[in-house]
C-alpha cells in the first residue's frame, strides 16, 4: 500500500486511531485460529459510520481490502488480514445504546462484549441467551458476523434468532438500517438475515438491534459421569425423545475432562469415559420436574454418577470450566486444531464413534467435546505444527471426517464459520447452484471484492 | 539476514520459559478480559496474547528489540491475572520476566531508562540505602518538610513523577528492631522453628507488620528467628529483568535462613513470597546453590497460608467492624492464595466480612509501576476505590506492602477514609486486645 493511501487513511480517522508500527501489525496478524496469520498494512479505529464509509470509498478507489475485527477470537480465520488489507477495529464501539424494556429489545454497538451485555440486561430481569464459550471477550458484532451459537443454543437458538435490526456500511460506502423493533415485518427481502453469518464479507455492522426475553426464574445444573461415550450420547437423544428440551447439554470426552480438570481444579474424576453437563431452566416447578426426569434418563443410560449443582456459584464454576475446554486442550500439545462438525441429533452417537475410529486410523490424539444437544461437536486434534508428517495425517483425518459428517446429513461448520480454515470443504457440502448464488450476491454487493475478500470462498 | 537473537539461555534460565511455552499460547484470547492494560486501552499490543506474539517475534529474530516492544512489556503490570485465566497453562509471567531480562541487558548496552535502573539497582541493592531513604522520608514527614515540599511543588520542577512519589511514600512509624529469637520458651503448641523474612520495603515502611507477624507466630506457639540485616529478596529486580542482581540477593537470603535450620520461612509480602517460592528455578543452574535453593523454596509460606494451613488461635476479643479484602496479584495469581486471608478475617469475632467486587483486579501498585507509569496506575486505583467505596467497609485488608502503599495513597487521592491493614496486623490487633481496632 502506498504512503499516500496510508496518509489518507490516517487523515480520515485521526492519527491516534491509526496504527502501522511493525509491532501493531504483528499483533493484528492472527485471531483465534491455529496456524493461520497474515500481517495487515495498517490498523484503523474508526469512530463513526461516516468514517467507515469514507474508508470503504477509499478502498474501492485505491484497491485495498478491509477486514473488520471485533476481539479476534474467530476460530475460522474470519478476522485475519488478507493480502494488501487493513484491519478495521471495532472493539471500542462498546456502548449499549438503549435497553427498551417495553419492546424487549436493545440497540447496541457492535463492540459490546457479549457477557457485558448479558450482565446489563440481566440486571433488569431480562435475558439474552446466545452465550459462546468466548462470551467474556467476543463482541456482539463478531457474534452476528459468525452467527455464533453457545451453550444455551439447544433451547434458545443462536445469534440469528435474536437479531431484529442492523445498521451497516456497505462496501460501496452506503449506510443504512434494515429491520427494527417490529415483531413482524415482511417488507421486501430480509437483508438482515442475509448478513447474519456473512463473516464480515457483505457489510460492516455499526449498530445492532437485539431481541430480549424475560430471564428464566429458576435453573438447575446437572453433571453426569459415564464410562462410555456412547452412553452419554445416547442420553442426549433419549432426553429429547422424552420431549424435554434442556437449555444446555454439553459433552466432554475423557481427554478433554483431564485437561479441563488440570486447569480448573473443580474435582472432576479423571478415570471416566465422558461427562455431560446439563441445565434446565424456566418456572421453578418445571425445572424440578425436568431435572428429575433427566436424572432418571441419565441413570437408565448407565451414568455412574449424577450430581446436581447446589447453588448458582457451583453451577457457574462448572459452566466456566466447560467454556475453557478448547483452550485447555492446548495443555497436551502446542497446536490444537478444532473441528465444528454438526449432525442431526439422532446421528450424534454415530458421529462420536466415527471420530474415535478415525483418530485410531490416523493415529492421532483427539479430544472431543461440544454442544451435544445441538449435535454440534468440536473434535480437536492435538498436534504440533512443526511435525510435518503428523500434520499431513491431520489433514487426511479431517478430509475423511468431513466426508463422513456430510454422509450423516451433517454440516462442516455449526457455528465457527468457513472463513479461511474450511474454504476448501465448502463445495463438498453446498451444491453448485447455491454456491454460485452466494458468489453472485457477493459480487453484486462488493463488485471490487474489497470487504474481507477470500473468506468463505474465493471469487 | 535476520538479526537472530538466538539467546537460547534467555528462555531456559529463569524458570524454563522456553520456546515451547511461547508455542503453547494458542492465541484464543481468553486472557484479554482479565488484563488491566488491555481493558484500559482495548489494544492488542497491550494484551498478554499480543505480548507473547511479540516475544515470539523477537525470539524468532523477526523483530529487533524496539521502543514499542519495550513499551508494551513495561506497560504490563505483571499482575498475572492472565496466568490464572489461561486454560492452556501458559506461564506468561515467566516469559515476560525473561523478556525483561533481555530488554534490560539491551538497555544497559544503550544506557537507557535511568529512573528505573536507579531505583532497582541503587535503592534495592543495598538495604542501608533504602533505609536511609526511609529515614529521610520519616525525617521530613516529622519535621513538616514534607508539607513544604508537597505544597511548594519544588519536586515538580524536576519531575511530575518525583513530585507524586513523595505522596506515594507512606508514613513511616518509629522503627523497632526485631528480636533475634523469640518464643523459645513457648510450651503451648509446637516446637517448630520458623524464620521470618523482614524484607526491604516491609522493613522500612511496614516495620510494624513485621512485628505483628513475629508476635502472631509467637502467640501461636512457634519458635521464631529473625536473621538480622536482611536485604531485598531479589523480587523487585527479578520481576523487572535484573537477573544478576536478583540472583545475588536470593543467595544472600538463602544463606541467612539456611544457617538457622528453620522448618518454615514465613513471608508477609505477596510479591516476595511468589518470587522466593521460585528460588529453586532461579538458581537451578548454579550448582553451589541448587540444593539449598530447593530447600528454601519448599519452606516458604505466606503468613496467611501458613496460619490457615497449620491452624491459628481464635482471639477472645470481639470487635464489631466491617472488613473487606483486596487480593494482591502475587498472592491470588502468583501463589493461588485466595481463600486463606478471607478465612482469617471471617474467623475474627464480631467482624462482618464484605466481598469486594473485582477483588482480584490489580490496584495499580505492581511493584514500582506506580512510579514508572503513574497515570495508568491511577486509573486502576480509581477503579479500585470505586469498588471499595461500595463496600462501606471500615477496613480493607491486603497482604502486600505495595498494595498497602497504593491503597493508602488512594485514600489521599480519592478522599476515602477506609483503613488499610495487613491481615496479620488485623489478627494481632484482636490478639492484643484492641487498641481501638
Ligand atoms: C475459547 C473459545 C470458545 C469459543 N466458543 C464458541 C462457541 O461456543 N460458539 C461459537 O459460535 N463460537 C465460539 N467461538 C468462536 C468466536 O468466539 C466467535 O466466532 C465470536 O463470534 C467471534 O467474535 P469476535 O468479536 O472475536 O470476532 P472476530 O474474531 O474479531 O471476528 C469474527 C468475524 O466477524 C467479523 N466482524 C467482526 N466485527 C464485525 C462488524 N462490526 N461488522 C462486520 N463484521 C464483523 C470479522 O470480519 C470476522 O469475519 C469460540 C472461540 C474461542 C477462542
Coordinates of C-alpha atoms in Angstrom, one line a residue, chain B:
Chain B
X1 CA 19.8 -11.7 7.1
X2 CA 17.5 -11.8 10.2
X3 CA 19.1 -10.4 13.3
X4 CA 18.5 -13.6 15.2
X5 CA 18.9 -13.0 18.9
X6 CA 19.1 -16.7 19.4
X7 CA 19.5 -16.3 23.1
X8 CA 18.7 -19.9 24.0
X9 CA 19.8 -19.3 27.5
X10 CA 17.4 -16.5 27.9
X11 CA 14.5 -18.9 27.6
X12 CA 15.9 -21.6 29.8
X13 CA 17.5 -19.7 32.5
X14 CA 14.6 -18.3 34.5
X15 CA 12.0 -21.0 35.3
X16 CA 12.1 -22.5 31.8
X17 CA 10.0 -20.1 29.8
X18 CA 11.3 -21.7 26.6
X19 CA 10.1 -21.7 23.1
X20 CA 7.6 -24.5 24.0
X21 CA 5.9 -22.0 26.3
X22 CA 5.6 -19.5 23.6
X23 CA 4.1 -22.0 21.3
X24 CA 1.6 -23.3 23.8
X25 CA -0.1 -19.9 23.5
X26 CA -2.9 -20.7 21.1
X27 CA -4.0 -17.0 20.9
X28 CA -7.5 -17.9 21.8
X29 CA -8.0 -14.6 23.6
X30 CA -9.3 -15.9 26.9
X31 CA -6.7 -13.8 28.7
X32 CA -7.8 -10.5 27.2
X33 CA -10.7 -9.6 29.5
X34 CA -8.6 -10.3 32.6
X35 CA -5.8 -8.0 31.5
X36 CA -6.0 -4.5 33.1
X37 CA -3.8 -2.9 30.4
X38 CA -6.0 -4.4 27.6
X39 CA -9.1 -3.2 29.4
X40 CA -7.7 0.3 29.6
X41 CA -6.6 0.6 26.0
X42 CA -8.6 -2.0 24.0
X43 CA -5.4 -2.6 22.0
X44 CA -4.0 -6.0 21.3
X45 CA -0.4 -4.7 21.8
X46 CA -1.2 -4.2 25.4
X47 CA -2.7 -7.7 25.9
X48 CA -1.0 -10.9 27.1
X49 CA -1.7 -12.6 23.8
X50 CA -0.2 -9.7 21.9
X51 CA 2.9 -9.5 24.1
X52 CA 3.6 -13.2 23.7
X53 CA 3.3 -12.7 20.0
X54 CA 5.9 -10.0 20.2
X55 CA 8.2 -12.1 22.4
X56 CA 7.9 -14.9 19.8
X57 CA 8.8 -12.5 17.0
X58 CA 11.9 -11.4 19.0
X59 CA 12.8 -15.0 19.7
X60 CA 12.4 -15.9 16.1
X61 CA 14.6 -13.0 15.0
X62 CA 11.7 -11.4 13.2
X63 CA 11.6 -8.3 15.4
X64 CA 14.6 -6.5 17.0
X65 CA 14.2 -5.1 20.5
X66 CA 12.3 -1.9 19.6
X67 CA 11.0 1.0 21.6
X68 CA 7.4 -0.2 21.0
X69 CA 8.3 -3.7 22.2
X70 CA 9.8 -2.3 25.4
X71 CA 6.9 0.0 25.9
X72 CA 4.4 -2.9 25.5
X73 CA 6.3 -5.0 28.1
X74 CA 6.9 -2.2 30.5
X75 CA 3.3 -1.3 30.4
X76 CA 2.5 -4.9 31.6
X77 CA 1.7 -4.8 35.4
X78 CA 3.0 -8.3 35.8
X79 CA -0.2 -8.9 37.8
X80 CA -0.5 -12.4 36.2
X81 CA -4.3 -12.3 36.1
X82 CA -3.9 -13.8 32.6
X83 CA -2.0 -16.7 34.1
X84 CA -4.9 -17.6 36.3
X85 CA -7.2 -17.2 33.3
X86 CA -5.2 -19.2 30.7
X87 CA -6.8 -22.6 30.2
X88 CA -3.7 -23.7 28.2
X89 CA -1.5 -23.0 31.2
X90 CA 0.9 -20.7 29.5
X91 CA 3.4 -19.3 32.1
X92 CA 3.2 -15.8 30.8
X93 CA 4.8 -14.3 33.9
X94 CA 8.0 -16.3 33.3
X95 CA 8.0 -15.4 29.6
X96 CA 7.8 -11.7 30.5
X97 CA 10.5 -11.9 33.1
X98 CA 12.7 -13.5 30.6
X99 CA 11.9 -10.8 28.1
X100 CA 12.5 -8.0 30.7
X101 CA 15.9 -9.5 31.4
X102 CA 16.7 -9.4 27.7
X103 CA 15.5 -5.8 27.5
X104 CA 17.5 -4.8 30.5
X105 CA 20.7 -6.2 29.0
X106 CA 19.8 -4.4 25.8
X107 CA 19.1 -1.1 27.6
X108 CA 22.3 -1.2 29.6
X109 CA 24.2 -1.6 26.4
X110 CA 22.4 1.5 25.3
X111 CA 22.4 3.4 28.6
X112 CA 18.6 3.9 28.8
X113 CA 15.9 4.0 31.4
X114 CA 17.8 5.8 34.1
X115 CA 14.9 6.3 36.6
X116 CA 14.1 2.6 36.7
X117 CA 17.6 1.4 36.8
X118 CA 18.4 3.8 39.6
X119 CA 15.6 2.6 41.7
X120 CA 16.3 -1.0 41.1
X121 CA 20.0 -1.2 41.3
X122 CA 20.8 1.6 43.6
X123 CA 17.9 1.6 46.1
X124 CA 17.1 -2.0 46.4
X125 CA 20.6 -3.4 46.1
X126 CA 21.6 -2.0 49.4
X127 CA 19.2 -2.2 52.3
X128 CA 21.1 0.6 54.1
X129 CA 20.3 2.9 51.2
X130 CA 16.7 2.1 51.3
X131 CA 16.7 2.6 55.0
X132 CA 18.4 5.9 54.6
X133 CA 15.7 7.0 52.2
X134 CA 13.1 5.7 54.6
X135 CA 14.7 7.7 57.4
X136 CA 14.9 10.7 55.2
X137 CA 11.2 10.4 54.4
X138 CA 10.4 9.9 58.0
X139 CA 12.6 12.9 58.9
X140 CA 10.9 15.2 56.5
X141 CA 7.5 13.9 57.4
X142 CA 8.2 14.6 61.0
X143 CA 9.7 18.0 60.5
X144 CA 6.9 19.2 58.3
X145 CA 9.3 19.5 55.4
X146 CA 7.1 17.1 53.6
X147 CA 4.3 19.6 53.7
X148 CA 6.6 22.3 52.3
X149 CA 7.9 20.1 49.6
X150 CA 4.4 18.9 48.5
X151 CA 2.8 22.3 48.7
X152 CA 5.6 24.2 47.0
X153 CA 5.8 21.6 44.4
X154 CA 9.6 22.0 44.4
X155 CA 10.0 18.5 43.2
X156 CA 7.6 19.1 40.3
X157 CA 10.2 21.4 38.9
X158 CA 12.3 18.3 38.5
X159 CA 9.6 15.8 37.5
X160 CA 6.0 15.2 37.9
X161 CA 6.8 11.6 38.8
X162 CA 9.0 12.5 41.7
X163 CA 6.5 15.0 43.0
X164 CA 3.8 12.4 43.1
X165 CA 6.3 10.0 44.6
X166 CA 6.5 11.9 47.8
X167 CA 2.8 11.5 48.1
X168 CA 3.1 7.8 47.4
X169 CA 5.6 7.3 50.1
X170 CA 3.7 6.2 53.2
X171 CA 4.0 7.5 56.7
X172 CA 6.9 5.8 58.4
X173 CA 6.4 4.9 62.1
X174 CA 9.0 4.6 64.8
X175 CA 11.5 1.9 63.8
X176 CA 11.7 -1.0 66.2
X177 CA 14.4 -3.6 66.0
X178 CA 13.4 -7.3 65.6
X179 CA 14.2 -9.9 68.3
X180 CA 16.8 -12.4 67.0
X181 CA 14.9 -15.2 68.7
X182 CA 11.6 -15.3 70.4
X183 CA 9.0 -17.8 71.6
X184 CA 11.8 -20.1 72.7
X185 CA 10.1 -20.8 76.0
X186 CA 6.7 -21.4 74.5
X187 CA 5.3 -24.7 75.5
X188 CA 1.9 -24.1 74.1
X189 CA 1.7 -25.9 70.8
X190 CA 4.5 -26.7 68.6
X191 CA 8.2 -26.8 68.7
X192 CA 8.5 -25.8 65.1
X193 CA 11.1 -23.3 64.3
X194 CA 10.1 -20.6 61.8
X195 CA 12.1 -17.9 60.2
X196 CA 10.6 -14.5 59.4
X197 CA 11.5 -12.7 56.2
X198 CA 11.6 -9.0 57.1
X199 CA 12.3 -7.9 53.6
X200 CA 13.2 -4.5 52.3
X201 CA 10.1 -2.4 51.7
X202 CA 8.3 -4.0 54.7
X203 CA 11.3 -3.4 56.8
X204 CA 11.4 0.3 56.0
X205 CA 7.7 1.2 55.6
X206 CA 6.0 -1.6 57.5
X207 CA 8.3 -2.4 60.3
X208 CA 5.1 -2.8 62.4
X209 CA 3.7 -5.5 60.1
X210 CA 6.9 -7.5 60.6
X211 CA 6.5 -7.2 64.3
X212 CA 2.9 -8.3 64.1
X213 CA 4.0 -11.3 62.1
X214 CA 6.5 -12.2 64.8
X215 CA 4.0 -11.6 67.6
X216 CA 1.3 -13.7 65.9
X217 CA 3.7 -16.6 65.3
X218 CA 4.9 -16.5 68.9
X219 CA 1.4 -16.3 70.2
X220 CA 0.6 -19.4 68.2
X221 CA 3.4 -21.3 69.8
X222 CA 6.2 -21.1 67.3
X223 CA 9.9 -20.5 67.9
X224 CA 10.6 -17.5 65.8
X225 CA 14.0 -16.5 64.4
X226 CA 14.7 -13.3 62.5
X227 CA 18.0 -13.2 60.7
X228 CA 19.3 -9.7 61.1
X229 CA 20.2 -7.2 58.4
X230 CA 18.2 -8.8 55.7
X231 CA 18.3 -7.5 52.2
X232 CA 15.8 -7.4 49.4
X233 CA 14.9 -11.0 48.4
X234 CA 15.6 -10.1 44.7
X235 CA 12.0 -10.0 43.6
X236 CA 11.9 -6.3 42.6
X237 CA 15.0 -6.8 40.5
X238 CA 13.8 -10.2 39.2
X239 CA 10.3 -9.0 38.2
X240 CA 12.0 -6.3 36.2
X241 CA 14.5 -8.4 34.5
X242 CA 17.6 -7.5 36.5
X243 CA 18.5 -11.1 36.8
X244 CA 22.1 -10.9 38.0
X245 CA 21.1 -8.6 41.0
X246 CA 18.2 -10.9 41.7
X247 CA 20.4 -14.0 41.9
X248 CA 22.9 -12.4 44.3
X249 CA 20.1 -11.2 46.6
X250 CA 18.5 -14.6 46.5
X251 CA 21.7 -16.3 47.5
X252 CA 22.3 -14.0 50.4
X253 CA 18.7 -14.5 51.6
X254 CA 19.0 -18.3 51.3
X255 CA 22.2 -18.3 53.3
X256 CA 20.7 -16.3 56.2
X257 CA 17.9 -18.8 56.6
X258 CA 19.8 -22.0 55.8
X259 CA 22.2 -21.3 58.6
X260 CA 19.3 -21.2 61.0
X261 CA 17.9 -24.6 60.0
X262 CA 14.3 -23.4 60.2
X263 CA 11.3 -25.6 59.4
X264 CA 9.4 -22.8 57.6
X265 CA 10.2 -19.5 56.2
X266 CA 7.4 -17.0 56.7
X267 CA 6.8 -14.0 54.5
X268 CA 4.2 -11.3 54.7
X269 CA 4.7 -9.8 51.3
X270 CA 3.0 -11.4 48.4
X271 CA 5.5 -10.3 45.7
X272 CA 8.4 -11.6 47.7
X273 CA 6.7 -14.9 48.6
X274 CA 5.8 -15.5 45.0
X275 CA 9.4 -14.9 44.0
X276 CA 11.1 -16.9 46.8
X277 CA 8.9 -19.9 46.1
X278 CA 10.7 -20.0 42.7
X279 CA 14.2 -19.6 44.0
X280 CA 14.8 -23.3 43.0
X281 CA 14.1 -22.5 39.4
X282 CA 16.0 -19.2 39.5
X283 CA 19.2 -20.9 40.8
X284 CA 18.7 -24.2 39.0
X285 CA 21.9 -23.7 37.0
X286 CA 24.0 -22.6 40.0
X287 CA 25.4 -25.9 41.3
X288 CA 26.5 -24.5 44.6
X289 CA 23.0 -23.3 45.3
X290 CA 20.7 -25.8 43.6
X291 CA 20.1 -27.9 46.7
X292 CA 19.9 -25.0 49.1
X293 CA 17.5 -23.2 46.8
X294 CA 15.2 -26.2 46.7
X295 CA 15.4 -26.5 50.5
X296 CA 14.5 -22.8 50.8
X297 CA 11.7 -22.7 48.2
X298 CA 10.0 -25.7 49.7
X299 CA 9.8 -24.0 53.1
X300 CA 8.5 -20.6 52.0
X301 CA 4.9 -19.9 53.2
X302 CA 2.9 -16.8 53.1
X303 CA 1.8 -15.9 56.6
X304 CA -1.9 -16.3 55.9
X305 CA -1.3 -19.5 54.0
X306 CA 0.7 -20.8 56.9
X307 CA -1.7 -19.8 59.6
X308 CA -4.7 -21.3 57.9
X309 CA -2.8 -24.4 57.0
X310 CA -1.5 -25.1 60.5
X311 CA -4.4 -23.6 62.4
X312 CA -4.3 -20.5 64.5
X313 CA -5.9 -19.4 67.8
X314 CA -9.2 -17.6 67.5
X315 CA -9.0 -14.4 69.5
X316 CA -11.3 -13.9 72.5
X317 CA -11.8 -10.3 71.8
X318 CA -14.9 -9.3 69.9
X319 CA -15.0 -6.2 67.8
X320 CA -17.9 -5.0 65.6
X321 CA -16.1 -3.9 62.4
X322 CA -16.7 -4.3 58.7
X323 CA -13.8 -5.6 56.7
X324 CA -13.2 -6.2 53.1
X325 CA -10.3 -7.9 51.2
X326 CA -8.2 -6.8 48.3
X327 CA -6.3 -9.6 46.7
X328 CA -2.6 -8.9 45.9
X329 CA -1.9 -10.1 42.4
X330 CA 1.1 -12.0 43.6
X331 CA -1.0 -13.9 46.2
X332 CA -4.0 -14.7 44.2
X333 CA -2.5 -15.2 40.7
X334 CA 1.1 -15.7 41.7
X335 CA 0.6 -18.2 44.5
X336 CA -3.1 -19.1 44.2
X337 CA -3.7 -18.0 47.7
X338 CA -7.2 -16.5 47.9
X339 CA -9.4 -18.2 50.5
X340 CA -6.9 -18.1 53.4
X341 CA -6.8 -14.4 54.2
X342 CA -10.6 -14.4 54.0
X343 CA -10.7 -17.3 56.4
X344 CA -8.6 -15.4 58.9
X345 CA -10.8 -12.3 58.6
X346 CA -14.0 -14.3 58.9
X347 CA -12.7 -16.1 62.0
X348 CA -12.4 -12.9 64.0
X349 CA -15.2 -12.5 66.5
X350 CA -17.6 -9.6 65.6
X351 CA -16.2 -9.0 62.2
X352 CA -18.6 -8.6 59.3
X353 CA -16.8 -9.6 56.1
X354 CA -18.0 -8.0 52.8
X355 CA -16.7 -9.1 49.5
X356 CA -15.1 -6.5 47.3
X357 CA -16.2 -6.6 43.7
X358 CA -13.3 -7.3 41.4
X359 CA -11.2 -8.1 44.4
X360 CA -8.6 -9.7 42.2
X361 CA -8.2 -6.8 39.8
X362 CA -4.8 -5.1 40.2
X363 CA -4.8 -1.9 42.2
X364 CA -2.0 -0.5 40.1
X365 CA 0.8 -0.7 42.6
X366 CA 2.5 -3.5 40.7
X367 CA 6.0 -3.2 42.2
X368 CA 7.3 0.2 41.1
X369 CA 4.7 0.6 38.4
X370 CA 3.0 3.4 40.2
X371 CA 6.2 5.3 39.8
X372 CA 7.1 4.4 36.3
X373 CA 3.5 4.5 34.9
X374 CA 1.9 7.0 37.3
X375 CA -1.2 7.9 35.2
X376 CA -2.1 4.4 34.2
X377 CA -1.6 3.3 37.8
X378 CA -4.1 5.9 38.9
X379 CA -6.7 4.8 36.5
X380 CA -6.6 1.3 38.1
X381 CA -6.5 2.8 41.6
X382 CA -9.6 4.9 40.9
X383 CA -11.4 1.8 39.7
X384 CA -10.4 0.0 42.9
X385 CA -11.6 2.8 45.1
X386 CA -15.0 3.0 43.3
X387 CA -15.4 -0.6 44.3
X388 CA -14.0 -0.1 47.7
X389 CA -16.5 2.7 48.4
X390 CA -19.4 0.4 47.5
X391 CA -18.4 -2.0 50.3
X392 CA -18.7 0.7 53.0
X393 CA -16.1 -1.3 55.0
X394 CA -14.1 0.2 57.9
X395 CA -11.0 -1.7 56.8
X396 CA -9.5 -3.0 53.7
X397 CA -7.1 -5.8 54.3
X398 CA -4.3 -6.8 51.9
X399 CA -1.2 -8.8 52.4
X400 CA 1.3 -7.0 50.3
X401 CA 3.3 -3.8 51.1
X402 CA 3.0 -2.5 47.5
X403 CA -0.8 -2.7 47.6
X404 CA -0.9 -1.2 51.1
X405 CA 1.1 1.8 50.0
X406 CA -1.0 2.2 46.9
X407 CA -4.3 1.9 48.8
X408 CA -3.1 4.4 51.5
X409 CA -2.3 6.7 48.7
X410 CA -5.7 6.1 47.2
X411 CA -7.3 7.3 50.4
X412 CA -5.5 10.6 50.0
X413 CA -6.2 10.9 46.3
X414 CA -9.9 9.8 46.3
X415 CA -10.9 11.3 49.6
X416 CA -11.7 8.0 51.3
X417 CA -11.1 7.0 54.9
X418 CA -11.0 3.2 54.7
X419 CA -8.2 1.9 56.9
X420 CA -5.6 -0.2 55.3
X421 CA -4.2 -3.1 57.2
X422 CA -2.2 -6.3 56.6
X423 CA -4.3 -9.4 57.6
X424 CA -1.7 -10.4 60.2
X425 CA -1.9 -6.9 61.7
X426 CA -5.7 -7.2 61.9
X427 CA -5.3 -10.6 63.6
X428 CA -2.7 -9.2 66.0
X429 CA -5.0 -6.3 66.9
X430 CA -7.5 -8.9 68.1
X431 CA -4.9 -10.9 70.0
X432 CA -3.5 -7.8 71.7
X433 CA -7.0 -6.8 72.7
X434 CA -7.9 -3.9 70.5
X435 CA -6.1 -0.6 70.7
X436 CA -9.2 0.9 69.1
X437 CA -9.2 -1.6 66.2

